[in-house]
Coordinates of C-alpha atoms and ligand atoms in Angstrom, one line a residue:
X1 CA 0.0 0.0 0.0
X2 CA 2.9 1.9 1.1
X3 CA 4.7 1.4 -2.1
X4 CA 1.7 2.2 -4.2
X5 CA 1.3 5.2 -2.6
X6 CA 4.9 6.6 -3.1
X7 CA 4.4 5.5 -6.7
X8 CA 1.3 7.4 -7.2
X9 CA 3.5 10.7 -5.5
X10 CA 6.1 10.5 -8.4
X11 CA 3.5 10.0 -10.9
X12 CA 1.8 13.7 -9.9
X13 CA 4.4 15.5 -10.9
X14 CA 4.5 13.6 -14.9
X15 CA 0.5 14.0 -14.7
X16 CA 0.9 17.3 -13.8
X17 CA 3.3 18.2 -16.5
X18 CA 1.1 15.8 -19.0
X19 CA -1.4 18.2 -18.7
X20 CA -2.3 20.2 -21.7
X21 CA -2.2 24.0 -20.6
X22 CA -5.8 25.4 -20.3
X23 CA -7.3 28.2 -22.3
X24 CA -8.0 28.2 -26.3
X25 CA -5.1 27.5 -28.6
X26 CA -5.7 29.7 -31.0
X27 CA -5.6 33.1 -29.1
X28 CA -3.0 35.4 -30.9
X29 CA 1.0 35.5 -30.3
X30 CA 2.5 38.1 -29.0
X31 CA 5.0 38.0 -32.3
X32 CA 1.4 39.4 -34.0
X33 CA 0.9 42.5 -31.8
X34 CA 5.2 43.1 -32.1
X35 CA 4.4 43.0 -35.9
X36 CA 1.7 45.7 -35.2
X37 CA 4.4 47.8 -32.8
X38 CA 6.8 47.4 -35.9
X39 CA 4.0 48.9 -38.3
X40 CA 3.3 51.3 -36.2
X41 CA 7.0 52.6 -35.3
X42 CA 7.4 52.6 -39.3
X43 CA 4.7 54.7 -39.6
X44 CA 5.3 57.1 -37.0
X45 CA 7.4 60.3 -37.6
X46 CA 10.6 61.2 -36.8
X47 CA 11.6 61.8 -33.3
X48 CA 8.2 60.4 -31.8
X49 CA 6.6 58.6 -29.4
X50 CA 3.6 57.3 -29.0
X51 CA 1.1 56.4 -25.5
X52 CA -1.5 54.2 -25.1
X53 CA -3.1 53.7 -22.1
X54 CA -5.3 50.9 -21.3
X55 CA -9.3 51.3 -20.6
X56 CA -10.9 52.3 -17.7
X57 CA -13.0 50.2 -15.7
X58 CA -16.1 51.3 -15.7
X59 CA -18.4 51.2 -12.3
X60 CA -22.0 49.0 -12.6
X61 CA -23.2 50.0 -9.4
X62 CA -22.4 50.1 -5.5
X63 CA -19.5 47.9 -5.7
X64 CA -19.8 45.8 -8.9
X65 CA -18.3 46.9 -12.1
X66 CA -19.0 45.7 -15.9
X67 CA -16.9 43.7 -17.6
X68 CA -13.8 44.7 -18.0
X69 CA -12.8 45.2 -22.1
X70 CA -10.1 46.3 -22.9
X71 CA -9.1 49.6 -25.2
X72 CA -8.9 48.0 -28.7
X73 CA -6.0 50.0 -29.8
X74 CA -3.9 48.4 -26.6
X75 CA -4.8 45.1 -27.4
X76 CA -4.2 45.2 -30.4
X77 CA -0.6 46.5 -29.9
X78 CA 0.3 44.4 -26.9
X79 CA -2.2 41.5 -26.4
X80 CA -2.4 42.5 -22.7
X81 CA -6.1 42.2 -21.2
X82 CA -5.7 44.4 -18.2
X83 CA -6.4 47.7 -16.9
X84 CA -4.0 50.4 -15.1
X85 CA -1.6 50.2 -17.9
X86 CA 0.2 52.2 -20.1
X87 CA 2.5 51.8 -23.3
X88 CA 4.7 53.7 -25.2
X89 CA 6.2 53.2 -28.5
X90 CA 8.9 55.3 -29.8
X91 CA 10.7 55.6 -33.2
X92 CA 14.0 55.9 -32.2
X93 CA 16.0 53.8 -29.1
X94 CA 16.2 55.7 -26.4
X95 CA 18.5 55.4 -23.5
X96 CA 16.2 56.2 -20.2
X97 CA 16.7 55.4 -16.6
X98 CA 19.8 53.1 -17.9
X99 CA 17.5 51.3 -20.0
X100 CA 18.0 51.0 -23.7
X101 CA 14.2 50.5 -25.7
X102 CA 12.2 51.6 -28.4
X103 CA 9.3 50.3 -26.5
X104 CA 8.1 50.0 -22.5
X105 CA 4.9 48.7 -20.6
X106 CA 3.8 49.4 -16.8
X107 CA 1.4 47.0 -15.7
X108 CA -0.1 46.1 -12.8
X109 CA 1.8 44.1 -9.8
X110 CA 1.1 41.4 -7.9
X111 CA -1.7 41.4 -4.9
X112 CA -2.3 38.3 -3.5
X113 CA -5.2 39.8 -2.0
X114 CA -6.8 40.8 -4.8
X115 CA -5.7 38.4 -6.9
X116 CA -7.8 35.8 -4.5
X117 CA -11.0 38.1 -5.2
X118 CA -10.4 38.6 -9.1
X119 CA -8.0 35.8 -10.2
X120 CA -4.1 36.4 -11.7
X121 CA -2.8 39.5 -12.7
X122 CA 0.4 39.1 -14.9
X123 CA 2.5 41.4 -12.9
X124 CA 5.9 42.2 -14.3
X125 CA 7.3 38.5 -14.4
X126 CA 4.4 37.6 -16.3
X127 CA 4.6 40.7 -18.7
X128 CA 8.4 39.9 -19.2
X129 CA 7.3 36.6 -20.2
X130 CA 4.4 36.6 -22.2
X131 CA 4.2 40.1 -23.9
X132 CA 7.1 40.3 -25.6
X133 CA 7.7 44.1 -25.2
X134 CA 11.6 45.0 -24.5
X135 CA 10.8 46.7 -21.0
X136 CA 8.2 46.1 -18.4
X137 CA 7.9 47.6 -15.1
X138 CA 5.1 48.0 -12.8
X139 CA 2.6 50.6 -12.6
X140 CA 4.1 52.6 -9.9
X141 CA 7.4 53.3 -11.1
X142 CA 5.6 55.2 -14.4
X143 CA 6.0 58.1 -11.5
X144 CA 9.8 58.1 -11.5
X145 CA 10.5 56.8 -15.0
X146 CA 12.3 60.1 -15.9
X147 CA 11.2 60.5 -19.6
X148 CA 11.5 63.8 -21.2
X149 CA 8.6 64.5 -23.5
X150 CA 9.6 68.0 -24.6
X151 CA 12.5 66.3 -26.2
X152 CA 10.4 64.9 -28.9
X153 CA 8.9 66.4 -32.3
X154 CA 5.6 64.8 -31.5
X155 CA 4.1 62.8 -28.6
X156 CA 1.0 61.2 -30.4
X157 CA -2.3 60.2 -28.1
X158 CA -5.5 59.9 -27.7
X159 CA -6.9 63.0 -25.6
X160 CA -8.8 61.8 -22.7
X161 CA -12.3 61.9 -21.5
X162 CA -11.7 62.7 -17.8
X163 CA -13.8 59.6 -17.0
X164 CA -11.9 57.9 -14.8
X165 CA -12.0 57.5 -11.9
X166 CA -9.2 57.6 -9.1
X167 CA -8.5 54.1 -7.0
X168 CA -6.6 53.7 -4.0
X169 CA -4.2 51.7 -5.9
X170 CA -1.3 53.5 -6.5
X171 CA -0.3 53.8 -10.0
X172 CA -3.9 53.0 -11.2
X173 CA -5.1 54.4 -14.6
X174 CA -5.8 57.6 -12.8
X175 CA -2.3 58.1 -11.8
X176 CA -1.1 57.3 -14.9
X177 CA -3.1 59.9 -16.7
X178 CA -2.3 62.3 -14.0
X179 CA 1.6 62.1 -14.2
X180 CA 1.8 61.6 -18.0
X181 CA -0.4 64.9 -18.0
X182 CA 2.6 66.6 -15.8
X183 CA 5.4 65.3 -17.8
X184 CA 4.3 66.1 -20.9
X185 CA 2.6 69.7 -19.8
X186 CA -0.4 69.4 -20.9
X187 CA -2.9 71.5 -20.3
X188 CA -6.6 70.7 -19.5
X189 CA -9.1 71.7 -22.4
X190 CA -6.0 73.6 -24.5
X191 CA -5.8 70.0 -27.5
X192 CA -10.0 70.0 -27.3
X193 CA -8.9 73.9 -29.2
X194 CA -6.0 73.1 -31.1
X195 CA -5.7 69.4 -31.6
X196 CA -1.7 69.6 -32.1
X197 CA -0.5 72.1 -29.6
X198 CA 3.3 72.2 -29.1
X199 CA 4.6 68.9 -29.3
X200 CA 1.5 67.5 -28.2
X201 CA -0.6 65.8 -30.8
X202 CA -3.8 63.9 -30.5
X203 CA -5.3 63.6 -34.6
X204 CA -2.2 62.2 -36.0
X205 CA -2.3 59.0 -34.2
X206 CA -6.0 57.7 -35.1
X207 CA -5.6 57.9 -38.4
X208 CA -2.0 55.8 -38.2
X209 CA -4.1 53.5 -36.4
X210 CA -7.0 52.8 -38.4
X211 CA -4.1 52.5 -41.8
X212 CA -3.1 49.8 -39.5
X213 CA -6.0 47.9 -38.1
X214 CA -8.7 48.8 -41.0
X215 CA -6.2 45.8 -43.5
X216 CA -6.7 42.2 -41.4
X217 CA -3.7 40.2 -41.7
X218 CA -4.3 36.3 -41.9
X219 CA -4.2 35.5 -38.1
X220 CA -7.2 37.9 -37.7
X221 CA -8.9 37.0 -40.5
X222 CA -8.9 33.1 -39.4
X223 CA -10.6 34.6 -35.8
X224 CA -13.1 37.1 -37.7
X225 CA -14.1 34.1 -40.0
X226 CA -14.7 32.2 -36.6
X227 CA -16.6 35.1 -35.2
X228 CA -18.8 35.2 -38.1
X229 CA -19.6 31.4 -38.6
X230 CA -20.2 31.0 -34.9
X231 CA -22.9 34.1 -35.1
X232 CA -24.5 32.7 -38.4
X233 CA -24.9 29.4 -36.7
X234 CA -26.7 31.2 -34.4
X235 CA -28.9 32.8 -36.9
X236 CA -29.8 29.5 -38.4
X237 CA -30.7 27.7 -35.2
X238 CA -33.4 30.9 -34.1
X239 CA -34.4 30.3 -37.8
X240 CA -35.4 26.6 -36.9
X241 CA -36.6 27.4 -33.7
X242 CA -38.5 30.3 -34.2
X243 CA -42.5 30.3 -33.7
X244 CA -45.2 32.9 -32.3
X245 CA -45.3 33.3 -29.0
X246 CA -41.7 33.3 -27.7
X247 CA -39.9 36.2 -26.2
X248 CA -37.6 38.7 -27.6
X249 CA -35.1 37.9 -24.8
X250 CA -35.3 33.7 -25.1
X251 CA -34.3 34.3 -29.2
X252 CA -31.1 36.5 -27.7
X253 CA -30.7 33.5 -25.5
X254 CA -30.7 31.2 -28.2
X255 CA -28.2 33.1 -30.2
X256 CA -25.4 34.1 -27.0
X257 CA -25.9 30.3 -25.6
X258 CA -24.5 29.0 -29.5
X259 CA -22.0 31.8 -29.5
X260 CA -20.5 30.5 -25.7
X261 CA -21.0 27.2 -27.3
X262 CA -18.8 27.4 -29.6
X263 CA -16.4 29.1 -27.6
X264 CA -17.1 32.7 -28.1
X265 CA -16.4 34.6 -24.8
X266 CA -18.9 38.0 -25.2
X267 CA -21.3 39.2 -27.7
X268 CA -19.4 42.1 -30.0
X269 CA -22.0 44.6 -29.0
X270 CA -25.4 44.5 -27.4
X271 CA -27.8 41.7 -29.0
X272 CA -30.7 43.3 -30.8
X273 CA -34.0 41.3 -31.4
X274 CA -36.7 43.6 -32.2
X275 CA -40.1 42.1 -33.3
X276 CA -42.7 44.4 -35.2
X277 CA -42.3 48.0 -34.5
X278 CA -39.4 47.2 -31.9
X279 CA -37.3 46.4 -35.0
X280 CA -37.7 49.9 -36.3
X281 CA -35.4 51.1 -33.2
X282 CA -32.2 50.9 -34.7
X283 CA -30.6 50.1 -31.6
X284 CA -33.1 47.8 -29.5
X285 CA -31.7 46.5 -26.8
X286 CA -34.0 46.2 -24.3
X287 CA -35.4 42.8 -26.1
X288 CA -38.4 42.6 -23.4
X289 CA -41.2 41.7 -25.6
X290 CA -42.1 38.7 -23.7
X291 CA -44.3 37.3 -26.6
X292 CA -43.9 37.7 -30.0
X293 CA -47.0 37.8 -32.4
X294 CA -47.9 35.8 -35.3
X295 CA -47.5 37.7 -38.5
X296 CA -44.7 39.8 -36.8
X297 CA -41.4 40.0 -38.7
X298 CA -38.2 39.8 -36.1
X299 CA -34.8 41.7 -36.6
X300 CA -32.1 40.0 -35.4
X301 CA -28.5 41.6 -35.4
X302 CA -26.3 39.9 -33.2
X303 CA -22.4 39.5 -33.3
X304 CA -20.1 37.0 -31.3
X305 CA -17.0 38.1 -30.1
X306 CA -14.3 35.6 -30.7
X307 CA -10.8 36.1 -29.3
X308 CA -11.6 39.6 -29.2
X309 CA -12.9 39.8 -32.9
X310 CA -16.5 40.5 -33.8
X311 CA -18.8 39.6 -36.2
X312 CA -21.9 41.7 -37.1
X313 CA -24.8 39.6 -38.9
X314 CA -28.4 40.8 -39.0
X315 CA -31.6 38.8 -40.2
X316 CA -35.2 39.0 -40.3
X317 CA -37.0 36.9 -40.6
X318 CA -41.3 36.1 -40.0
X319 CA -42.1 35.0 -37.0
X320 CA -44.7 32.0 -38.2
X321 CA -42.5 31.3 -40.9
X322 CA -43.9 32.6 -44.0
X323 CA -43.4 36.1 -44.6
X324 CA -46.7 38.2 -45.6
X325 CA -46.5 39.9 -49.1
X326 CA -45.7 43.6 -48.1
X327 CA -43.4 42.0 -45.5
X328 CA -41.6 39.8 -49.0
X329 CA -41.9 43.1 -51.0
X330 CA -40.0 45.3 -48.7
X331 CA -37.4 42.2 -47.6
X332 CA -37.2 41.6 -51.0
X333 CA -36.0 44.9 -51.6
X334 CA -33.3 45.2 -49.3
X335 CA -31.7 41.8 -50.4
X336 CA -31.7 43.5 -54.0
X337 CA -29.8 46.3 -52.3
X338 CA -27.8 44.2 -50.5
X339 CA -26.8 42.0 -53.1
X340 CA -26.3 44.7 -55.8
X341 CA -23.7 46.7 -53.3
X342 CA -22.0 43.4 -52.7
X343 CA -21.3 42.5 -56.8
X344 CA -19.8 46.1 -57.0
X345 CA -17.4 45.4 -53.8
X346 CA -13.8 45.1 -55.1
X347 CA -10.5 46.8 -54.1
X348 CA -9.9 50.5 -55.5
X349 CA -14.0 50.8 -55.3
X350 CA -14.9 54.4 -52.9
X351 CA -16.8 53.5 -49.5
X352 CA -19.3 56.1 -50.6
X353 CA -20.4 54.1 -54.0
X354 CA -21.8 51.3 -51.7
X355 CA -24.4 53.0 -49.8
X356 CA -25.3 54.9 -53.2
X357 CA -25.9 51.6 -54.7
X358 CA -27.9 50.5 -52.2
X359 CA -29.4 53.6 -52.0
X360 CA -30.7 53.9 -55.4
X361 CA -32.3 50.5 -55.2
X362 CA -33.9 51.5 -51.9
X363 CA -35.6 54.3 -53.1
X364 CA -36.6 53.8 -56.3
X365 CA -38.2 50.7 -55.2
X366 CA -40.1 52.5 -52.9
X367 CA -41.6 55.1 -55.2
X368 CA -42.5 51.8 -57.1
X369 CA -44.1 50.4 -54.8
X370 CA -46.1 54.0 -53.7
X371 CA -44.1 54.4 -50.3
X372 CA -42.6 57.6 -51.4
X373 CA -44.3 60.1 -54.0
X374 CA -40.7 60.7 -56.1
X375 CA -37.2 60.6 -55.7
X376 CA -36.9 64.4 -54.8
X377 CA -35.7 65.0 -51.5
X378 CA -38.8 66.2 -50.0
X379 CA -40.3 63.2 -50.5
X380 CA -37.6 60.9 -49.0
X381 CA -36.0 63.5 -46.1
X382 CA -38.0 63.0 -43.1
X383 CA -37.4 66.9 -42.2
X384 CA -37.4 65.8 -38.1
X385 CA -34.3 63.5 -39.1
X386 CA -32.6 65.2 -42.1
X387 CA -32.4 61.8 -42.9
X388 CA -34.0 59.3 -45.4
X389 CA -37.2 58.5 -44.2
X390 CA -37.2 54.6 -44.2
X391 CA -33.5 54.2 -44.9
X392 CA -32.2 56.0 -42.0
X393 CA -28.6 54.6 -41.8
X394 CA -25.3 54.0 -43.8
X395 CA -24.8 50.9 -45.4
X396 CA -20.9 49.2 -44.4
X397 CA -18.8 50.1 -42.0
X398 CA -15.3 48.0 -41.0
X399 CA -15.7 45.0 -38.5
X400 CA -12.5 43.7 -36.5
X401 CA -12.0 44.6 -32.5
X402 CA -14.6 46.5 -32.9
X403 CA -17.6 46.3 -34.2
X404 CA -17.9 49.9 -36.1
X405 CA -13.9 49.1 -36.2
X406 CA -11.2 51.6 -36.9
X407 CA -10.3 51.8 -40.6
X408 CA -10.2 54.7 -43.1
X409 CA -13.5 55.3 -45.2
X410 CA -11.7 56.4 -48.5
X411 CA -11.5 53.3 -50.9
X412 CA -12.3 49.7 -50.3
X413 CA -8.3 47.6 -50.2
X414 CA -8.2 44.1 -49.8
X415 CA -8.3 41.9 -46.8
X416 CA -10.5 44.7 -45.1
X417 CA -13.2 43.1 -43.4
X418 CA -16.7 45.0 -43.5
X419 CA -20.4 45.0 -43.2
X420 CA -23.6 45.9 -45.8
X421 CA -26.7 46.5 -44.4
X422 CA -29.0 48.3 -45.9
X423 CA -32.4 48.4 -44.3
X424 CA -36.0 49.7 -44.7
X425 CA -37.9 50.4 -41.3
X426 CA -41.6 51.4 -41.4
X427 CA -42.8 52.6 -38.1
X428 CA -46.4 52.3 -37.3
X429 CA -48.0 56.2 -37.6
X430 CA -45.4 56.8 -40.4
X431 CA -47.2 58.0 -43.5
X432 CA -47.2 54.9 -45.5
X433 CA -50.5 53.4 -45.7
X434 CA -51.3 51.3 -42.5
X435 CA -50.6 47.8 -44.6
X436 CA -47.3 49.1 -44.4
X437 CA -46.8 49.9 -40.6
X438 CA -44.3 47.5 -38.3
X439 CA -42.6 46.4 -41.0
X440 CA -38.4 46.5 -40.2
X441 CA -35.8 45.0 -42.6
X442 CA -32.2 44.9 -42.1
X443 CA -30.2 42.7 -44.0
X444 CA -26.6 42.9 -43.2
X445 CA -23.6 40.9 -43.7
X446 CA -19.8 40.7 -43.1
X447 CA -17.4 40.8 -46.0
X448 CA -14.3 40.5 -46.7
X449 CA -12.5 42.8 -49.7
X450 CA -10.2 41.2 -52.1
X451 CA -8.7 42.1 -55.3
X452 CA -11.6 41.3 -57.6
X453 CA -14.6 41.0 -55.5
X454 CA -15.4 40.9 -51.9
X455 CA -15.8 37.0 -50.3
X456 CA -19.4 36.4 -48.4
X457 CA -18.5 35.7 -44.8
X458 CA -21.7 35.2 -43.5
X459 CA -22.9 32.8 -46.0
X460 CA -24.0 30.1 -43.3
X461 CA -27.1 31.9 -42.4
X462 CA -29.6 32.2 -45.3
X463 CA -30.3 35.7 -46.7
X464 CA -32.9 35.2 -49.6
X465 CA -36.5 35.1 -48.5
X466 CA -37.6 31.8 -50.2
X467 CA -34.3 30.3 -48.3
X468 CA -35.2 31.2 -45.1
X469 CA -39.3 30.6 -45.3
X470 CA -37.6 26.8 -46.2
X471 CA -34.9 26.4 -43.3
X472 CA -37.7 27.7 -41.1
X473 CA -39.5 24.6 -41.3
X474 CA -36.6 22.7 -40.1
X475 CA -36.7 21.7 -36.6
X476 CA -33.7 22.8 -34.4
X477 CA -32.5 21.2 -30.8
X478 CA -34.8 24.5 -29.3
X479 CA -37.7 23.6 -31.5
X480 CA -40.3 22.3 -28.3
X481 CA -37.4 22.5 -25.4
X482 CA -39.4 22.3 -22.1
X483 CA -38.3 23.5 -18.6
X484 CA -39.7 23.4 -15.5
X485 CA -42.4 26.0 -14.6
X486 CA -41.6 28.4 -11.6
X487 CA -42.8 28.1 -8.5
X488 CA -44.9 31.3 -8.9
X489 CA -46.6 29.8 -11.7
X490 CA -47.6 26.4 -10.7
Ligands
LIG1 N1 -24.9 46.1 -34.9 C1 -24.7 47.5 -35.1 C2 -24.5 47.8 -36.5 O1 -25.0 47.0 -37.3 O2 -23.9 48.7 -37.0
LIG2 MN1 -23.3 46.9 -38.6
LIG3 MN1 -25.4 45.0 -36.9

């Protein structure tokens, strides 16, 4: 027994090590955001430096926070996930505080207290380790780091919002803010005036930025197609499952319990599910409709959020499964939109010639079908709006970190990822005639530019109406799910 015992003792260790480390596998290396500090450093001018600080956490209530996510432009550039944290990137090596760098981090420390509460920080050890950034030090020592920023042509940021608040952890974001604010003399409210004041220079930066993130390189590409597969999968199962009488929140349930499914962490941005007139909110997020009626069309536009990528798919689709013929005539509409912006996507093509196409389509169809009088501007301005009356949006925008993702809007280049969605909303009491009235359309779709043409990311999910009135008869695994009824209820 003895023996068996001290032979199961050595084991541990070989089990231990056995072990496959846990966490995804296909998160990204830190050689990709080094790459991106290369591309940016190229691109940055002479005698410059750049700061980044991390995002603030943001207060829920009492003493619960949201989520923390992190700034976009910091994780793209480092990979690192938590708050109180600040990086700078500079064109030339410097020699500061005896350290040679063209790059430096302060992150958090260790606090085993803390830690307990909110699970591992990666200190400085960690940062060392897994970053890949020349120098890290911890958050404190940002106070003392003796950097001289009127040294440099231009130090390139992102002015702040003075919405953070101050911790009693020394070296938090606050503090960080606060002495890179006395180093670098700036002045409160002076950049809001005159955006590149001194040395100081808070344009140049974003538009350096979205160069760089606006062209997906194959590593985020491969986690944007996961993204958007994950969220059509999504789209098809509520297709299956869909009938009268369910709520607007148990279809977003449907969709964000595939997307963790398949291993999605968060939803990109807020799920929408608007039924009837709710779908004629652009941005309906409150989803309380607890039953949704027969003959009711349902928008749908949800995105998964996959290693930190986001898709950004919209359908909708009739509740009962069979759309009703004004509902076919206006969805029928926007697909022809859709799909005519989509054969005109290639590189060297301007932004602006997509939402014209669709545009075009939109409105002309609509004086066809007697929903506006002509194609003058009186007719289609809604004068309360100064926008088009039932297409109130833009068509495409880029999708990547974020959903409405940094990128420049000038002409289309290849591997840039983006979205069309046209829509046509009809509100009820909008001047159309009544037949008209709770009648929202959004189709929208993620694509992906390329030298001849633009690939169909979302494909998965079904986008023609005669498609989707067939994969609606389908059953799904939450076709008839039952679960107990509450107490309250028996
Ligand atoms: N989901 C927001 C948008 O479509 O732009
Ligand atoms: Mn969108
Ligand atoms: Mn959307």
């Amino acid at each position: 027994m003895k023996k068996t015992f001290g032979v199961l003792l050595l084991a541990i260790p070989l089990l231990i090590q056995a072990q496959p480390e846990a966490g995804p596998k296909d998160l990204l290396k830190s050689d990709f955001h080094k790459e991106k500090r290369a591309e940016l450093r190229a691109k940055m001018p002479d005698n410059s430096v750049a700061v980044f600080f991390s995002n603030a956490i943001r207060n829920r209530a009492n003493d619960v926070d949201f989520l923390y996510h992190q700034d976009p432009n910091f994780f793209y550039l480092t990979g690192h996930k938590e708050p109180h944290s600040v990086l700078m990137v500079f064109k030339e090596t410097q020699n500061i505080n005896d350290n040679t760098l063209n790059e430096i981090i302060f992150v958090r420390g260790h606090d085993v207290l803390r830690e307990l509460y909110d699970g591992p920080r990666l200190g400085k050890d960690g940062a060392d380790d897994k970053l890949a950034i020349q120098v890290a030090f911890e958050n404190p020592s940002f106070k003392d780091f003796n950097i001289d920023f009127s040294k440099f042509d231009k130090v390139l940021f992102y002015d702040f919002k003075n919405d953070v608040r101050n911790t009693e952890e020394e070296g938090d974001l606050f503090d960080l803010i606060e002495q890179f604010k006395q180093k670098s003399g700036y002045k409160q409210g002076e950049l809001a005036i005159e955006p590149q004041k001194n040395n100081l220079d808070v344009v140049s930066l974003d538009r350096i930025m979205r160069q760089l993130r606006g062209v997906k390189t194959k590593e985020e590409l491969d986690l944007i197609r996961k993204a958007v597969d994950i969220s059509t999968i999504g789209q098809r199962e509520v297709m299956k499952a869909m009938k009268p009488g369910m709520s607007e929140a148990e279809i977003q349930g449907i969709h964000e319990f595939v997307f963790k499914k398949y291993g999605a962490e968060y939803e990109g941005y807020p799920s929408i599910v608007g039924a009837g007139n709710h779908g004629c909110i652009l941005h309906y997020i409150d989803n309380y409709k607890p039953a949704i009626e027969d003959g009711e069309l349902i928008l749908m536009d949800l995105g998964a959020e996959y290693h930190g990528y986001t898709a950004d798919v919209t359908r909708t689709i009739p509740v009962n499964g069979t759309f009703t013929k004004e509902q076919k005539l206006i969805y029928d509409l926007v697909y022809e939109a859709q799909q005519a912006a989509a054969d005109s996507c290639k590189a060297g093509l301007p932004f602006t010639a997509l939402y014209e196409t669709t545009a075009k389509i939109v409105n002309e169809g609509l004086v066809e079908l007697g929903l506006y009088k002509s194609l003058k501007d009186e007719d289609i301005i809604n004068p309360e709006t100064g926008r088009n009356r039932y297409y109130p949006h833009g068509c495409c925008h880029h999708i990547g970190l974020d959903v409405h993702d940094k990128g420049l809007y000038g002409t289309l280049e290849e591997n840039m990822t983006i979205t069309i969605e046209p829509g046509i909303y009809i509100p009820k009491d909008s001047p159309a005639d009544k037949k008209w009235w709770d009648i929202p359309v959004r189709i929208e779709d993620d694509y992906l530019i390329t030298k001849d043409g633009c690939e169909l990311l979302s494909d998965k999910a079904p986008r023609r109406s005669d498609e989707i009135e067939k994969l609606m008869k389908e059953t799904s695994i939450f076709t008839d799910y039952e679960l107990p009824p509450l107490k309250s209820e028996d």
